[in-house]
PDB file of C-alpha atoms in Angstrom:
ATOM      1  CA  GLN A   1     146.372 -57.870 -59.981  1.00  0.00           C
ATOM      2  CA  VAL A   2     144.152 -58.442 -62.690  1.00  0.00           C
ATOM      3  CA  GLN A   3     140.882 -59.451 -62.695  1.00  0.00           C
ATOM      4  CA  LEU A   4     137.456 -60.214 -64.050  1.00  0.00           C
ATOM      5  CA  VAL A   5     134.347 -60.715 -62.201  1.00  0.00           C
ATOM      6  CA  GLU A   6     131.058 -62.031 -64.125  1.00  0.00           C
ATOM      7  CA  SER A   7     127.717 -61.346 -62.504  1.00  0.00           C
ATOM      8  CA  GLY A   8     124.333 -61.796 -64.185  1.00  0.00           C
ATOM      9  CA  GLY A   9     123.796 -65.591 -64.414  1.00  0.00           C
ATOM     10  CA  GLY A  10     120.968 -67.911 -63.329  1.00  0.00           C
ATOM     11  CA  LEU A  11     117.707 -69.333 -64.222  1.00  0.00           C
ATOM     12  CA  VAL A  12     115.506 -68.367 -67.172  1.00  0.00           C
ATOM     13  CA  GLN A  13     112.833 -69.415 -69.206  1.00  0.00           C
ATOM     14  CA  PRO A  14     113.342 -70.202 -73.282  1.00  0.00           C
ATOM     15  CA  GLY A  15     111.969 -66.916 -74.651  1.00  0.00           C
ATOM     16  CA  GLY A  16     113.708 -65.264 -71.554  1.00  0.00           C
ATOM     17  CA  SER A  17     116.309 -62.882 -71.251  1.00  0.00           C
ATOM     18  CA  LEU A  18     119.272 -62.319 -69.150  1.00  0.00           C
ATOM     19  CA  ARG A  19     122.210 -59.439 -68.934  1.00  0.00           C
ATOM     20  CA  LEU A  20     125.678 -60.537 -68.279  1.00  0.00           C
ATOM     21  CA  SER A  21     128.140 -58.212 -66.872  1.00  0.00           C
ATOM     22  CA  CYS A  22     131.962 -58.135 -66.178  1.00  0.00           C
ATOM     23  CA  ALA A  23     133.997 -55.801 -64.234  1.00  0.00           C
ATOM     24  CA  ALA A  24     137.583 -55.320 -64.584  1.00  0.00           C
ATOM     25  CA  SER A  25     140.016 -53.943 -62.921  1.00  0.00           C
ATOM     26  CA  GLY A  26     144.378 -53.582 -62.465  1.00  0.00           C
ATOM     27  CA  VAL A  27     144.075 -52.855 -66.024  1.00  0.00           C
ATOM     28  CA  ILE A  28     143.924 -49.751 -68.566  1.00  0.00           C
ATOM     29  CA  PHE A  29     140.231 -50.971 -69.523  1.00  0.00           C
ATOM     30  CA  SER A  30     139.764 -48.498 -73.212  1.00  0.00           C
ATOM     31  CA  THR A  31     142.240 -50.057 -74.171  1.00  0.00           C
ATOM     32  CA  TYR A  32     141.245 -53.993 -74.223  1.00  0.00           C
ATOM     33  CA  ALA A  33     139.108 -56.060 -77.259  1.00  0.00           C
ATOM     34  CA  MET A  34     136.962 -57.420 -74.793  1.00  0.00           C
ATOM     35  CA  GLY A  35     134.945 -61.120 -75.284  1.00  0.00           C
ATOM     36  CA  TRP A  36     132.563 -62.782 -74.012  1.00  0.00           C
ATOM     37  CA  TYR A  37     133.488 -66.666 -74.243  1.00  0.00           C
ATOM     38  CA  ARG A  38     130.989 -70.292 -72.766  1.00  0.00           C
ATOM     39  CA  GLN A  39     131.299 -73.919 -72.563  1.00  0.00           C
ATOM     40  CA  ALA A  40     128.699 -76.145 -71.967  1.00  0.00           C
ATOM     41  CA  PRO A  41     129.303 -79.945 -70.132  1.00  0.00           C
ATOM     42  CA  GLY A  42     130.934 -82.184 -72.555  1.00  0.00           C
ATOM     43  CA  LYS A  43     131.795 -79.643 -75.815  1.00  0.00           C
ATOM     44  CA  GLN A  44     134.738 -77.053 -75.991  1.00  0.00           C
ATOM     45  CA  ARG A  45     134.878 -73.903 -75.076  1.00  0.00           C
ATOM     46  CA  GLU A  46     133.724 -71.399 -77.491  1.00  0.00           C
ATOM     47  CA  LEU A  47     133.422 -67.037 -78.414  1.00  0.00           C
ATOM     48  CA  VAL A  48     129.613 -65.002 -78.462  1.00  0.00           C
ATOM     49  CA  ALA A  49     130.974 -62.453 -78.962  1.00  0.00           C
ATOM     50  CA  THR A  50     133.282 -60.035 -79.417  1.00  0.00           C
ATOM     51  CA  ILE A  51     134.273 -56.445 -78.841  1.00  0.00           C
ATOM     52  CA  THR A  52     137.294 -53.907 -79.817  1.00  0.00           C
ATOM     53  CA  SER A  53     138.785 -50.847 -78.537  1.00  0.00           C
ATOM     54  CA  VAL A  54     137.035 -48.788 -80.983  1.00  0.00           C
ATOM     55  CA  ARG A  55     134.110 -51.263 -80.168  1.00  0.00           C
ATOM     56  CA  ILE A  56     134.001 -52.892 -83.925  1.00  0.00           C
ATOM     57  CA  THR A  57     131.576 -56.073 -82.485  1.00  0.00           C
ATOM     58  CA  ASN A  58     131.450 -59.624 -83.975  1.00  0.00           C
ATOM     59  CA  TYR A  59     129.191 -63.291 -82.447  1.00  0.00           C
ATOM     60  CA  ALA A  60     128.812 -66.657 -83.909  1.00  0.00           C
ATOM     61  CA  ASP A  61     126.088 -67.228 -86.046  1.00  0.00           C
ATOM     62  CA  SER A  62     124.267 -69.163 -83.758  1.00  0.00           C
ATOM     63  CA  VAL A  63     123.770 -66.111 -82.192  1.00  0.00           C
ATOM     64  CA  LYS A  64     123.430 -63.418 -84.224  1.00  0.00           C
ATOM     65  CA  GLY A  65     120.192 -61.122 -83.981  1.00  0.00           C
ATOM     66  CA  ARG A  66     119.304 -62.067 -80.307  1.00  0.00           C
ATOM     67  CA  PHE A  67     122.612 -60.676 -78.609  1.00  0.00           C
ATOM     68  CA  THR A  68     124.548 -58.078 -77.838  1.00  0.00           C
ATOM     69  CA  ILE A  69     128.199 -57.233 -77.359  1.00  0.00           C
ATOM     70  CA  SER A  70     128.459 -53.177 -75.441  1.00  0.00           C
ATOM     71  CA  ARG A  71     131.124 -51.923 -72.932  1.00  0.00           C
ATOM     72  CA  ASP A  72     131.055 -48.650 -70.780  1.00  0.00           C
ATOM     73  CA  ASN A  73     134.819 -47.492 -70.357  1.00  0.00           C
ATOM     74  CA  ALA A  74     133.974 -45.268 -67.110  1.00  0.00           C
ATOM     75  CA  LYS A  75     132.949 -48.450 -65.345  1.00  0.00           C
ATOM     76  CA  ASN A  76     135.503 -50.471 -66.477  1.00  0.00           C
ATOM     77  CA  THR A  77     132.472 -52.488 -67.819  1.00  0.00           C
ATOM     78  CA  VAL A  78     131.605 -55.431 -70.550  1.00  0.00           C
ATOM     79  CA  TYR A  79     127.779 -56.050 -71.229  1.00  0.00           C
ATOM     80  CA  LEU A  80     125.797 -59.273 -72.975  1.00  0.00           C
ATOM     81  CA  GLN A  81     122.294 -58.458 -73.524  1.00  0.00           C
ATOM     82  CA  MET A  82     121.029 -62.036 -74.180  1.00  0.00           C
ATOM     83  CA  ASN A  83     117.334 -61.964 -75.930  1.00  0.00           C
ATOM     84  CA  SER A  84     114.937 -65.464 -76.890  1.00  0.00           C
ATOM     85  CA  LEU A  85     116.923 -67.475 -74.777  1.00  0.00           C
ATOM     86  CA  LYS A  86     116.944 -70.769 -76.017  1.00  0.00           C
ATOM     87  CA  PRO A  87     118.096 -74.205 -74.026  1.00  0.00           C
ATOM     88  CA  GLU A  88     121.319 -74.469 -76.047  1.00  0.00           C
ATOM     89  CA  ASP A  89     121.832 -71.242 -74.771  1.00  0.00           C
ATOM     90  CA  THR A  90     122.693 -72.778 -71.711  1.00  0.00           C
ATOM     91  CA  ALA A  91     126.594 -72.799 -70.722  1.00  0.00           C
ATOM     92  CA  VAL A  92     129.251 -71.258 -67.678  1.00  0.00           C
ATOM     93  CA  TYR A  93     129.683 -67.989 -69.776  1.00  0.00           C
ATOM     94  CA  TYR A  94     134.080 -66.524 -69.384  1.00  0.00           C
ATOM     95  CA  CYS A  95     134.401 -63.006 -69.909  1.00  0.00           C
ATOM     96  CA  ASN A  96     137.877 -62.044 -72.088  1.00  0.00           C
ATOM     97  CA  ALA A  97     140.150 -59.847 -71.957  1.00  0.00           C
ATOM     98  CA  VAL A  98     143.276 -59.315 -74.482  1.00  0.00           C
ATOM     99  CA  TYR A  99     145.485 -56.386 -74.584  1.00  0.00           C
ATOM    100  CA  MET A 100     148.590 -57.188 -77.368  1.00  0.00           C
ATOM    101  CA  THR A 101     150.114 -59.830 -76.030  1.00  0.00           C
ATOM    102  CA  ARG A 102     148.221 -60.607 -73.092  1.00  0.00           C
ATOM    103  CA  GLY A 103     144.662 -62.084 -71.704  1.00  0.00           C
ATOM    104  CA  TYR A 104     142.915 -62.468 -69.160  1.00  0.00           C
ATOM    105  CA  TRP A 105     139.844 -65.250 -68.364  1.00  0.00           C
ATOM    106  CA  GLY A 106     136.940 -64.600 -65.872  1.00  0.00           C
ATOM    107  CA  GLN A 107     135.384 -67.228 -63.458  1.00  0.00           C
ATOM    108  CA  GLY A 108     133.094 -67.664 -65.562  1.00  0.00           C
ATOM    109  CA  THR A 109     128.510 -67.902 -64.514  1.00  0.00           C
ATOM    110  CA  GLN A 110     126.225 -70.388 -64.999  1.00  0.00           C
ATOM    111  CA  VAL A 111     123.514 -69.648 -67.096  1.00  0.00           C
ATOM    112  CA  THR A 112     120.624 -72.129 -67.323  1.00  0.00           C
ATOM    113  CA  VAL A 113     117.169 -71.301 -69.761  1.00  0.00           C
ATOM    114  CA  SER A 114     114.878 -74.065 -69.048  1.00  0.00           C
ATOM    115  CA  SER A 115     111.395 -74.413 -68.930  1.00  0.00           C
TER     116      SER A 115
END
């Protein structure tokens, strides 16, 4: 019933940009806090950015100033604009949705930053 589908990942050179999208269905989207997490090989999943239902944002120190999270409630979609990408940004990026006691994850999209 509930589904989160990420898109926009791919291969990009250092210094380049990508925009990730996460389309949600089966939820009252405007009531959910949304987030992006990432997991690199051999490492734990880490928070990248979050945005609440009232559009309060939070970023990991490692991406602050380079990444921007936003949401379009009319499209049930959350975005992650990624600029000035570095090789250490390489990971699988996951979309997350939370409302009170309910939480959901997408399947992830691969981002590879390499020359």
